[in-house]
Short mmCIF file of C-alpha atoms and ligand atoms in Angstrom, two decimals:
data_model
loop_
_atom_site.label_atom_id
_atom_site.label_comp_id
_atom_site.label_asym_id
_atom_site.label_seq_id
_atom_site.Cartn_x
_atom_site.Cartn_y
_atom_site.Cartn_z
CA UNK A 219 -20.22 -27.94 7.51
CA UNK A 220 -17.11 -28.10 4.31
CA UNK A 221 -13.98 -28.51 6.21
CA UNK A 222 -12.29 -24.61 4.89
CA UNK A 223 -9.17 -25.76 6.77
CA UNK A 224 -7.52 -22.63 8.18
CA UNK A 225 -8.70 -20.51 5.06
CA UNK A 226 -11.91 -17.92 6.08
CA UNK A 227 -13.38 -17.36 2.35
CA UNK A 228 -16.27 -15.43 1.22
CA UNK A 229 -18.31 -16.31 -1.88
CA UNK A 230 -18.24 -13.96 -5.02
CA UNK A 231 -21.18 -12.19 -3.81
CA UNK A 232 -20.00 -11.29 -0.40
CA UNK A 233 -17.82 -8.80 -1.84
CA UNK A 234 -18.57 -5.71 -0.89
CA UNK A 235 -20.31 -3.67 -3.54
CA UNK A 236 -19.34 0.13 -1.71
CA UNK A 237 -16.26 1.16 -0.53
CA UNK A 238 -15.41 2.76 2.64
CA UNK A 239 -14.74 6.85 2.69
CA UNK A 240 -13.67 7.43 5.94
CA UNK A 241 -13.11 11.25 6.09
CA UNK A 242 -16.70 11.83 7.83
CA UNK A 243 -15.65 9.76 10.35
CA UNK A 244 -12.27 11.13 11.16
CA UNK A 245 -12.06 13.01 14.71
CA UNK A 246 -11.42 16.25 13.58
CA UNK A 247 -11.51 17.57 9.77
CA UNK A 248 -8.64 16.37 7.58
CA UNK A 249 -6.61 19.22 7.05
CA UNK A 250 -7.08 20.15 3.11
CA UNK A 251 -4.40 20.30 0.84
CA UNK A 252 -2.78 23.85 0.28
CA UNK A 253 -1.24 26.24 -2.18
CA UNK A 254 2.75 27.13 -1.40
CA UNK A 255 1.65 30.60 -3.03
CA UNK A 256 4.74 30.83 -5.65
CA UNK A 257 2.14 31.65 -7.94
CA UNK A 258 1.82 28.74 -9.36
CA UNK A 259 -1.41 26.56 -8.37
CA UNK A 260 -0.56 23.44 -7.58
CA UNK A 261 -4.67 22.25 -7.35
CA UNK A 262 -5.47 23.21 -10.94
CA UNK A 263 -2.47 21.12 -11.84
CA UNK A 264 -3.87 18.12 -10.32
CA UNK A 265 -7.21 18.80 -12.09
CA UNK A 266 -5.37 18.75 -15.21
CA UNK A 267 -3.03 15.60 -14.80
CA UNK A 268 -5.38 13.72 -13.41
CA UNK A 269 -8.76 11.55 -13.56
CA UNK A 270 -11.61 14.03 -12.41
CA UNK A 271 -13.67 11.11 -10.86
CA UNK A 272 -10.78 10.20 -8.27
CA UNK A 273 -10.36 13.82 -7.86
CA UNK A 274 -13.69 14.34 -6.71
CA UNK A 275 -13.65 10.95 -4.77
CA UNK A 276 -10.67 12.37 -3.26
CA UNK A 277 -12.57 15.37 -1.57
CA UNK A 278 -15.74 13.59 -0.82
CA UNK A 279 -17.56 13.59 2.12
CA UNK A 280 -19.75 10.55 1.06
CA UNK A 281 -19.29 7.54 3.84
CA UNK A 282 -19.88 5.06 1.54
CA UNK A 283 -19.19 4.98 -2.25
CA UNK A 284 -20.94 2.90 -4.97
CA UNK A 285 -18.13 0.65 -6.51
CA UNK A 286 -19.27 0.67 -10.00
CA UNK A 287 -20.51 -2.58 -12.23
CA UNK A 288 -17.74 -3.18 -14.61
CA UNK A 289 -15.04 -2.27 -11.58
CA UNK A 290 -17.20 -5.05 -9.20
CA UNK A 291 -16.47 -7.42 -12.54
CA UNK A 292 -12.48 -6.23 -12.79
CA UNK A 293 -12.21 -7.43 -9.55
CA UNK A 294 -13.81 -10.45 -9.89
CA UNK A 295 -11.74 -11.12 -12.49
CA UNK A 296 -8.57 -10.45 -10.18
CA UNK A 297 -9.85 -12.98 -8.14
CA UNK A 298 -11.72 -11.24 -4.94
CA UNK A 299 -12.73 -11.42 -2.55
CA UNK A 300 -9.13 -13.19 -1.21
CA UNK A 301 -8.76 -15.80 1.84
CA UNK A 302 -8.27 -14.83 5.44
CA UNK A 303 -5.78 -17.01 6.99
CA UNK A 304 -5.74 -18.44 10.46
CA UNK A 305 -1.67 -19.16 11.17
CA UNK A 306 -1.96 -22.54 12.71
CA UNK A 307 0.66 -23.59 11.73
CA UNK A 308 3.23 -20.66 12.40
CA UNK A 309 1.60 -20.17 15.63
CA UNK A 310 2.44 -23.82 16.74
CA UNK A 311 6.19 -23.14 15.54
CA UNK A 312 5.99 -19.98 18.41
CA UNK A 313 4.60 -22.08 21.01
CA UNK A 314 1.54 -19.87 21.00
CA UNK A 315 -1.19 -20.52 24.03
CA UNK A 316 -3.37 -22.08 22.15
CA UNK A 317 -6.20 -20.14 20.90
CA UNK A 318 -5.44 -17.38 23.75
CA UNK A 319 -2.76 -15.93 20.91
CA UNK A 320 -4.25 -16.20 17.77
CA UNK A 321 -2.85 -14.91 14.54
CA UNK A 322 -4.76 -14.27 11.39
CA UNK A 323 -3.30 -12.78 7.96
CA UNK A 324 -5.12 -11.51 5.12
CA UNK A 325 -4.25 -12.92 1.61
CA UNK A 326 -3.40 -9.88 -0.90
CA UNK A 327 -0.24 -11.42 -2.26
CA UNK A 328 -2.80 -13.50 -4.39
CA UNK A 329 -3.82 -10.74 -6.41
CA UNK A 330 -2.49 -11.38 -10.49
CA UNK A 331 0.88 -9.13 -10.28
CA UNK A 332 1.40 -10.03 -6.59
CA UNK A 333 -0.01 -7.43 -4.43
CA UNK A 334 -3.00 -5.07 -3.18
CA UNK A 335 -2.23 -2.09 -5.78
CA UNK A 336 -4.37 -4.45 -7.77
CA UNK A 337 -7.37 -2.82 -6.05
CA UNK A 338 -7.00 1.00 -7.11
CA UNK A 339 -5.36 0.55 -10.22
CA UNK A 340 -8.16 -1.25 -11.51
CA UNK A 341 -10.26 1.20 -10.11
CA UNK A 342 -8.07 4.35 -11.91
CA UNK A 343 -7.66 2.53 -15.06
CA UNK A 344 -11.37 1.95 -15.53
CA UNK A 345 -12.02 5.63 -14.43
CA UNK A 346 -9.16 6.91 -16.84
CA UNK A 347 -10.78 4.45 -19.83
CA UNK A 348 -14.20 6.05 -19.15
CA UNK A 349 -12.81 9.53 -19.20
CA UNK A 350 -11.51 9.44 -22.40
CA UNK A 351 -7.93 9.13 -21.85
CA UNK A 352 -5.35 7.08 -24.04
CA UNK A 353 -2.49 6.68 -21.48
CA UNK A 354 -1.86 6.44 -18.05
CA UNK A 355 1.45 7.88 -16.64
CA UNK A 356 2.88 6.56 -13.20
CA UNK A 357 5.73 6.57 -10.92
CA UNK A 358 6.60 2.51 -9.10
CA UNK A 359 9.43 1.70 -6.11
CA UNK A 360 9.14 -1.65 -5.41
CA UNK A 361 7.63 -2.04 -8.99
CA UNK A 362 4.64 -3.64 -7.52
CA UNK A 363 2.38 -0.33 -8.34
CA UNK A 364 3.73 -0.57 -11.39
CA UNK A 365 3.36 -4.10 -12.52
CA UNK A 366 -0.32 -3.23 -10.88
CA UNK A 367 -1.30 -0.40 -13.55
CA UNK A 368 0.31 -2.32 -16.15
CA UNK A 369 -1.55 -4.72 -15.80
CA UNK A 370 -5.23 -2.39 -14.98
CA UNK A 371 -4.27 -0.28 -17.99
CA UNK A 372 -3.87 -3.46 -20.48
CA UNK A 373 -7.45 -4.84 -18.93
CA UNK A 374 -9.18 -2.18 -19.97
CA UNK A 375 -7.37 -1.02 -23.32
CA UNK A 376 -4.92 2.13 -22.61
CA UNK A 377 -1.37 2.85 -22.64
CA UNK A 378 1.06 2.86 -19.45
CA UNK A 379 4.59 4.30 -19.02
CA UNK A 380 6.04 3.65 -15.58
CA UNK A 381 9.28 5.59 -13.91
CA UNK A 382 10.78 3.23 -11.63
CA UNK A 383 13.08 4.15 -8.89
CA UNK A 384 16.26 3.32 -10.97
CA UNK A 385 18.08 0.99 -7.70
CA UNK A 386 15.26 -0.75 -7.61
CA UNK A 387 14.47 -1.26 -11.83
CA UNK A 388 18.13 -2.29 -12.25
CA UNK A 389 17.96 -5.19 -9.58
CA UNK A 390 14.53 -6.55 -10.65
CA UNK A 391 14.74 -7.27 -14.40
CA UNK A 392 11.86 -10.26 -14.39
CA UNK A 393 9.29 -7.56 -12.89
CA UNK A 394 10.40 -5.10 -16.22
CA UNK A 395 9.42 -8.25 -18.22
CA UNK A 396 5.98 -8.74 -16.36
CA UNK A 397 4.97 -4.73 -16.74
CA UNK A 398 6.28 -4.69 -20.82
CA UNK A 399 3.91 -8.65 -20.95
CA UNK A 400 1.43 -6.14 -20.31
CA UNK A 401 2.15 -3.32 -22.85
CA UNK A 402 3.67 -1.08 -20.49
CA UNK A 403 6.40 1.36 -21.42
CA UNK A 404 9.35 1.37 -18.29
CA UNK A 405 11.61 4.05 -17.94
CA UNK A 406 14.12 3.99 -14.77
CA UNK A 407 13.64 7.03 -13.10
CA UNK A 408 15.61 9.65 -13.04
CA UNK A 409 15.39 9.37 -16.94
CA UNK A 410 16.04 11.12 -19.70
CA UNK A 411 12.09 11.19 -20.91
CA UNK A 412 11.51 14.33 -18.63
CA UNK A 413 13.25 17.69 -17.61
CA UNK A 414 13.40 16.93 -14.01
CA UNK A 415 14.94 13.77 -14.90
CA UNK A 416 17.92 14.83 -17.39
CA UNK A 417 18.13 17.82 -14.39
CA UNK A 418 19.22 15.36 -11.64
CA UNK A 419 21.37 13.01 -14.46
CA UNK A 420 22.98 15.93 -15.49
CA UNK A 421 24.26 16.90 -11.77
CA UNK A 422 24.76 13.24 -10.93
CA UNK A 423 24.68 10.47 -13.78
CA UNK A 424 24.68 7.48 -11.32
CA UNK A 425 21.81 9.14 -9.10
CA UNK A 426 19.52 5.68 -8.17
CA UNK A 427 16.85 8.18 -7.94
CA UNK A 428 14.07 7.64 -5.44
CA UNK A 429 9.58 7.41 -4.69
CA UNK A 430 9.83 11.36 -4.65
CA UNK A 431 11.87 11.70 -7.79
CA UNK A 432 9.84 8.99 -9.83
CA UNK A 433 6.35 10.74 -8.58
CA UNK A 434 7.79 14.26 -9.92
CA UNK A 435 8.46 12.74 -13.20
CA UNK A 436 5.31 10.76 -13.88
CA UNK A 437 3.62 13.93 -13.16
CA UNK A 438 5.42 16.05 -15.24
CA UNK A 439 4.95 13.31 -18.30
CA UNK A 440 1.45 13.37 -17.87
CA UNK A 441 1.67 17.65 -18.09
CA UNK A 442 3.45 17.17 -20.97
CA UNK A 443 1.31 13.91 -23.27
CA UNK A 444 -2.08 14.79 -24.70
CA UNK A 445 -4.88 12.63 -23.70
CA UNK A 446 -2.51 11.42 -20.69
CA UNK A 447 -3.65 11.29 -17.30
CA UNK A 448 -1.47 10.89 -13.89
CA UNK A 449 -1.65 7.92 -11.16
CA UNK A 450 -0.39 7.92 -7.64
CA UNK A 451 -0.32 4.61 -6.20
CA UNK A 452 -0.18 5.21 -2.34
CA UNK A 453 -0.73 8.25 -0.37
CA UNK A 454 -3.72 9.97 -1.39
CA UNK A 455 -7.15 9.61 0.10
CA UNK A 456 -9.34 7.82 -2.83
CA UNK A 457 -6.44 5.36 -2.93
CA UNK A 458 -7.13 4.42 0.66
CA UNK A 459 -10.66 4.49 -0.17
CA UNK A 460 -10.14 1.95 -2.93
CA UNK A 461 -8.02 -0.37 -0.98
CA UNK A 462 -11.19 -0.02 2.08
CA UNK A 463 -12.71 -3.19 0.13
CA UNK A 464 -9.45 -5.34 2.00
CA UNK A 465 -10.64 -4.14 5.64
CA UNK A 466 -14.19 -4.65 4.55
CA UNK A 467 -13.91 -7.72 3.87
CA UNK A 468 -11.80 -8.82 6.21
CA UNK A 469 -15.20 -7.55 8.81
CA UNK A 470 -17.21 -10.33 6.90
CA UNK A 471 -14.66 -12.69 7.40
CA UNK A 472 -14.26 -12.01 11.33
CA UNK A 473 -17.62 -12.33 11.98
CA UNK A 474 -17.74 -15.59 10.14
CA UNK A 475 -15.56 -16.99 12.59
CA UNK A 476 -16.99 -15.10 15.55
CA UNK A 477 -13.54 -13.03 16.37
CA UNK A 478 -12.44 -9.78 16.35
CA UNK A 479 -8.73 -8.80 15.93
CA UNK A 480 -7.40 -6.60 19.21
CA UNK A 481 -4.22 -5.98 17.07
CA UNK A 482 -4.19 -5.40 13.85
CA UNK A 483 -0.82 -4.68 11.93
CA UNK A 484 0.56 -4.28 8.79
CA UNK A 485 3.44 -2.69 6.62
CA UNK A 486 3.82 1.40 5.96
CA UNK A 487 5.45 3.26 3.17
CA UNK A 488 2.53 5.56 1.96
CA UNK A 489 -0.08 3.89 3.90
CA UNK A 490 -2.11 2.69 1.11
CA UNK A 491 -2.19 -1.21 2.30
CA UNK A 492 -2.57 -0.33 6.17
CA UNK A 493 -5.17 1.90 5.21
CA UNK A 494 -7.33 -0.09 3.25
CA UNK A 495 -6.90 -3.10 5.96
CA UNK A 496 -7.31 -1.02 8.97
CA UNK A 497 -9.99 1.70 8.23
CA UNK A 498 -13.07 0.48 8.11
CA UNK A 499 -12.26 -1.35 11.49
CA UNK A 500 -10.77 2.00 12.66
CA UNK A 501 -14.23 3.30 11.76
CA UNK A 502 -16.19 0.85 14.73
CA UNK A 503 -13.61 1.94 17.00
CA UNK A 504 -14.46 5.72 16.74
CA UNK A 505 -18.29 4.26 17.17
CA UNK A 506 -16.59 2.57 20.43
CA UNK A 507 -18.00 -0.79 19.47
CA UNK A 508 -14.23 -2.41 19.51
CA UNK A 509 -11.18 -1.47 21.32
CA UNK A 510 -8.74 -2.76 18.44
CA UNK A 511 -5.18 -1.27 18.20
CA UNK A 512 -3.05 -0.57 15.04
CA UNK A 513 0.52 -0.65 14.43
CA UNK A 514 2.40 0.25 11.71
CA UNK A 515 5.56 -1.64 10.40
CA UNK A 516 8.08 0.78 9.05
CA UNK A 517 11.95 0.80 7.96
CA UNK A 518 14.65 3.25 9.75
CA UNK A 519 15.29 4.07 6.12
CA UNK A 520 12.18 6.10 6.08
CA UNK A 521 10.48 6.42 9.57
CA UNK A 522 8.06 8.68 8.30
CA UNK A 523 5.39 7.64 11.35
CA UNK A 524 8.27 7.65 14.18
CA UNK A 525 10.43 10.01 13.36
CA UNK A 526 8.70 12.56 11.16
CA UNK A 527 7.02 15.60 11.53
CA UNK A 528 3.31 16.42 11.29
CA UNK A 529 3.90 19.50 8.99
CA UNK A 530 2.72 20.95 5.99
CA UNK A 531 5.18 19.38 2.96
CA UNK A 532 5.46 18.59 -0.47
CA UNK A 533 4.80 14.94 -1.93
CA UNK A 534 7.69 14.95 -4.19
CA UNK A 535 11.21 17.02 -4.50
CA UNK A 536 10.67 18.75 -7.78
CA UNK A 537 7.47 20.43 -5.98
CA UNK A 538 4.71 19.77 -8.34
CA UNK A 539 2.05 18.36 -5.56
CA UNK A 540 -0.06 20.65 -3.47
CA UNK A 541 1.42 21.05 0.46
CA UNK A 542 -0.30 17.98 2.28
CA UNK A 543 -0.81 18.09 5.89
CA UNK A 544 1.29 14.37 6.84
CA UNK A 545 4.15 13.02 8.78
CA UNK A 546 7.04 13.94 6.64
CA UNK A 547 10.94 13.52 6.37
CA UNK A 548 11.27 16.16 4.08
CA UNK A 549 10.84 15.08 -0.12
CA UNK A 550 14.17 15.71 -0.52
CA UNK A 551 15.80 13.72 2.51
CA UNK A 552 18.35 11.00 1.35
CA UNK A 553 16.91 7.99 2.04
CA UNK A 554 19.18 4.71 3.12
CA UNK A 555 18.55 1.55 0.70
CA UNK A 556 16.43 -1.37 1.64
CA UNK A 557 15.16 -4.14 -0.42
CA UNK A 558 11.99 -3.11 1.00
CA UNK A 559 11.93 -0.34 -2.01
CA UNK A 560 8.04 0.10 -1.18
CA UNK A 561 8.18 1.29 2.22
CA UNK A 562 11.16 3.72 1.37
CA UNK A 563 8.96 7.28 0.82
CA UNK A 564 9.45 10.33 2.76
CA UNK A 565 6.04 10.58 4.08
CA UNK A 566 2.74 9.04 5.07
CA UNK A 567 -0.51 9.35 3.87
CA UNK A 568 -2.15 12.51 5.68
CA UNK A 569 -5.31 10.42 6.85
CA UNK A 570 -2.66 7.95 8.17
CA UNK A 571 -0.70 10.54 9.57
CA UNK A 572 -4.15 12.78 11.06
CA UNK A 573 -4.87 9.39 12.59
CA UNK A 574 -1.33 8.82 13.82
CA UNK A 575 -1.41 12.22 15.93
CA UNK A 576 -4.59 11.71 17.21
CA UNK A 577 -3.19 8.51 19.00
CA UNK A 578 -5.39 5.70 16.92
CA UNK A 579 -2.43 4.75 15.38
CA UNK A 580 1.02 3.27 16.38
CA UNK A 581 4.42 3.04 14.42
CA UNK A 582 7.47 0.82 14.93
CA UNK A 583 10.76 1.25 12.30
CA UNK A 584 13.28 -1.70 11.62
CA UNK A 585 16.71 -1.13 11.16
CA UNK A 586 18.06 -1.05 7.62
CA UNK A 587 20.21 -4.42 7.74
CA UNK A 588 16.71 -5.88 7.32
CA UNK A 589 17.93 -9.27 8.76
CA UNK A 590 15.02 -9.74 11.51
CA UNK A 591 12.28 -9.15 9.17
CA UNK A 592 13.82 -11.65 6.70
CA UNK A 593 14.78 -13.78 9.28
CA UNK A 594 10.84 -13.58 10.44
CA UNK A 595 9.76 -13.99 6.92
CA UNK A 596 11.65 -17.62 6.33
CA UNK A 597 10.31 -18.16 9.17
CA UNK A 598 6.42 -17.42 7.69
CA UNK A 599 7.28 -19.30 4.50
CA UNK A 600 8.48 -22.60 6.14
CA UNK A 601 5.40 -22.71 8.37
CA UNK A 602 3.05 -21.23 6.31
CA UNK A 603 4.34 -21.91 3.01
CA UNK A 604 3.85 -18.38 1.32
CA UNK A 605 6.33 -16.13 0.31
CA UNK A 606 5.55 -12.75 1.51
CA UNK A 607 7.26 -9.54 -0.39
CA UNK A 608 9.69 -7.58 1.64
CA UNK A 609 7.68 -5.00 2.09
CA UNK A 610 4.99 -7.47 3.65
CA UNK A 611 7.93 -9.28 5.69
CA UNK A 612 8.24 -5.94 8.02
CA UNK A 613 4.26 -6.77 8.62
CA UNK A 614 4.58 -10.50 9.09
CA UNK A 615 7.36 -9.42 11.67
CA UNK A 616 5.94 -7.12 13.58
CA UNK A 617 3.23 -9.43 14.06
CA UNK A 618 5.36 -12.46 14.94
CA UNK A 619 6.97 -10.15 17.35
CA UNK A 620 3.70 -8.72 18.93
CA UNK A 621 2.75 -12.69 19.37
CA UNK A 622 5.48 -13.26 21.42
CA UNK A 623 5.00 -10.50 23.33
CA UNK A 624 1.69 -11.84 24.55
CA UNK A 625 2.65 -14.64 25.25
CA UNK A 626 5.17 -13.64 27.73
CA UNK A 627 3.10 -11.54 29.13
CA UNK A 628 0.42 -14.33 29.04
CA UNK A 629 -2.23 -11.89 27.78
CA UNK A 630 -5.26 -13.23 25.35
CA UNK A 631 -4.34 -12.06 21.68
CA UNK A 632 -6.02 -11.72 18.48
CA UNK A 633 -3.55 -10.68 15.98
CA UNK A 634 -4.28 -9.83 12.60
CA UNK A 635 -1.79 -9.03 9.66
CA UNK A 636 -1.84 -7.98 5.76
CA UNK A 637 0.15 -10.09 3.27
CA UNK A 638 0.16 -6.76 0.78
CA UNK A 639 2.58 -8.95 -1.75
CA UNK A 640 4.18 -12.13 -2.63
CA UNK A 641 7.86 -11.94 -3.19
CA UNK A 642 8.18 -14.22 -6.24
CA UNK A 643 10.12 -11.71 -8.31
CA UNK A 644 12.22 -10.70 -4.80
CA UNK A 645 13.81 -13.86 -4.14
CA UNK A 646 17.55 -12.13 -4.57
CA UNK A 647 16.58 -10.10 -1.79
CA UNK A 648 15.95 -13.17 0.28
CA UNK A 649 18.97 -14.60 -0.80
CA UNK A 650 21.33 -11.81 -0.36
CA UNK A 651 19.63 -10.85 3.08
CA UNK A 652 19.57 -14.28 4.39
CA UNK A 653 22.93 -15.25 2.71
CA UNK A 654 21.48 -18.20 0.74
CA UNK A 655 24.39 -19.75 -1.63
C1 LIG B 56 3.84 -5.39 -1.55
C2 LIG B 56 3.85 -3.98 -1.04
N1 LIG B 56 3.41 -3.74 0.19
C3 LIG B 56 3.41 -2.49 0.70
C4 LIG B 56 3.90 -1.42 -0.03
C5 LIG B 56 3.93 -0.07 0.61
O1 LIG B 56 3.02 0.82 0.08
P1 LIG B 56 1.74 1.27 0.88
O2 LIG B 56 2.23 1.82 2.17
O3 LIG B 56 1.11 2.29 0.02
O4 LIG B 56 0.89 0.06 1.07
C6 LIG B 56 4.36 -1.61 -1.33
C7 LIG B 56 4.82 -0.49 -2.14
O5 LIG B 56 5.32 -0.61 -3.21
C8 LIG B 56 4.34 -2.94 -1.85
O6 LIG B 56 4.80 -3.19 -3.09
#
């Protein structure tokens, strides 16, 4: 047999050719969006603003959904399926028992702009393309969405106009660069392009804005362009969907190695990365044929999971999404700063969060000085060599953490973890975190 080394591939054809819908699987009905009856309908909005085939893939019932042809070929192009690591290496640095703790991490900081939004913007883009539409509106925090529809929208011939979370666009010029390589118009959000936008600058012209803010203006862009539709990154349920083919293949990959992760863990700001790793193994554990666990990696700065509640609430503060069932903070809730931008949103996904209160699902929040997930993250890239985003750092963490754990309790451990991002265009983080000169 080819030595692979510690990498678990699969071949261009194993990639999975459906994705994985797990609403008629969930252990009690997902609670459907609703109106906040101000007379305004929030649901014909959407069907306005936004591409009708994710629309209806968001309400489907459908297990399994054909990924189409030219989408199969967009990914291949993006370069799936992506590695499976086992962490030899960083498991010899912890002293690990050997092969009684094992860690494995999943590869998605490979993707072309550095992280898993890759896998539904592509599939948007296409959708958007097919529909008819010229532009693509969106909102980014970290700026890895955005650098990921950029990127989608240029692939398959349409414009893109980002809002990004002004503390985050003014610290990360070189990811600006990488969205306008690929076409893309970037405002920092709040901005003067929209109503809500010269609202909030108005009251406050320094306001760093936030996720909430961004989303409310990307929408109300999109109400206001002709032949512009809206994209939501995280959160929603065809976005989970899309990122399913991560979990799915990380299945394939398990069995090719004959293990099974007890653990598996990654990071949480919407829930659109621990979703797509962790569903379609969630899915054999309602079937009872596993016993895995899952726990999510959050920041104090937005403890959506741990300290939240599972109410009714808005997506964003100007009000212009439907109420959605999901662990919230409230949209408007000030939000301390991280360098993990990503993870800072208000809420979590309501399949996440319907999960989450039915006890499938676990949450842990770091605190906001960020200096053990960093700390954990040099820790990654000196044994493993890869330089995970901070977002993915809280996930790497967590999982380091959860290693040790077992082993001081001298339990047998499979631990697997998502790499959702390579921090490339984060280094100042690193360096300001870690006080590098
Ligand atoms: C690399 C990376 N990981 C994770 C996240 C968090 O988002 P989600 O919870 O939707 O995966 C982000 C968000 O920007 C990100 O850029």
């Amino acid at each position: 047999m080819a030595n692979t080394g510690n990498q678990i591939s699969l071949s261009t054809e194993e990639l999975p050719k459906k994705w994985y819908n797990i609403i008629p699987d969930l252990p009690e009905a997902l609670p459907p969006p609703h109106e906040p009856g101000d007379g305004t309908s929030r649901l014909e909005l959407l069907n306005r603003i936004m591409v009708k085939t994710c629309l209806g893939q968001e309400f489907s019932t459908d297990r399994w959904i054909n990924i189409p042809d030219e989408i199969i070929e967009l990914y291949l192009q993006a370069g799936r399926p992506r590695p499976l690591y086992r962490a030899r290496r960083l498991e010899r640095y912890l002293k690990l028992p050997e092969d009684k703790v094992r860690l494995y991490y999943k590869r998605e900081d490979l993707s072309p702009t550095g992280s898993h939004k890759v896998n539904t913007a592509l599939a948007q883009a296409y959708y958007a393309a097919k529909e008819g539409f010229e532009r693509v509106a969106t909102e980014t925090g970290a700026g890895q969405w955005g650098s990921a529809l950029s990127y989608a929208a240029s692939l398959v011939g349409l414009k893109c106009v980002v809002f990004w979370v002004r503390s985050a666009h003014d610290w990360k010029p070189e990811r600006r660069v990488l969205m306008n390589l690929y076409g893309a118009d970037v405002y920092a959000s709040p901005s003067k392009e929209t109503e809500y936008g010269r609202k909030l600058l108005a009251r406050d012209p320094k306001n760093s804005g936030s996720l909430g803010i961004a989303i409310s203006e990307g929408m109300e862009y999109a109400m206001n362009h002709q032949k512009t539709v809206y994209c939501l990154g995280s959160v929603l349920n065809h976005v989970l969907m899309h990122q399913s083919i991560i979990g799915l293949e990380v299945m394939k990959q398990f069995e090719k190695v004959d293990d099974w992760p007890d653990l598996m863990i990654s990071c949480l700001g919407g829930g659109s990365n621990f979703g797509g790793f962790t569903l379609p193994i969630i899915r054999e554990v309602l079937k009872k044929k596993h016993e895995t666990k899952f726990l999510a990696a959050q920041t104090e700065a937005s403890p959506s999971l741990v300290k939240g509640e599972y109410k009714y609430d808005f997506a964003d503060p100007a009000h212009h999404t439907p109420l959605l069932k999901m662990y919230s903070l409230g949209p408007e809730a000030e939000l301390p700063k991280v360098y993990a931008e990503g993870l800072r949103y208000t809420a979590a996904s309501p399949i996440i969060s319907l999960l989450r209160n039915k006890g499938l699902i676990s949450a842990v929040a770091y605190p906001t000085d960020e200096r053990h997930v960093f700390e954990s993250a040099r820790t990654f890239v000196a044994t493993e060599g890869f330089i995970p985003a901070p977002e993915s750092a809280y996930g790497v963490a967590c999982a380091m953490d959860e290693a040790l754990k077992a082993k001081k309790k001298n339990e047998e451990k499979c631990i697997a973890f998502n790499v959702s991002g390579h921090g490339f265009l984060d280094l100042p983080a690193y360096q300001k975190v870690l006080g590098i000169k």
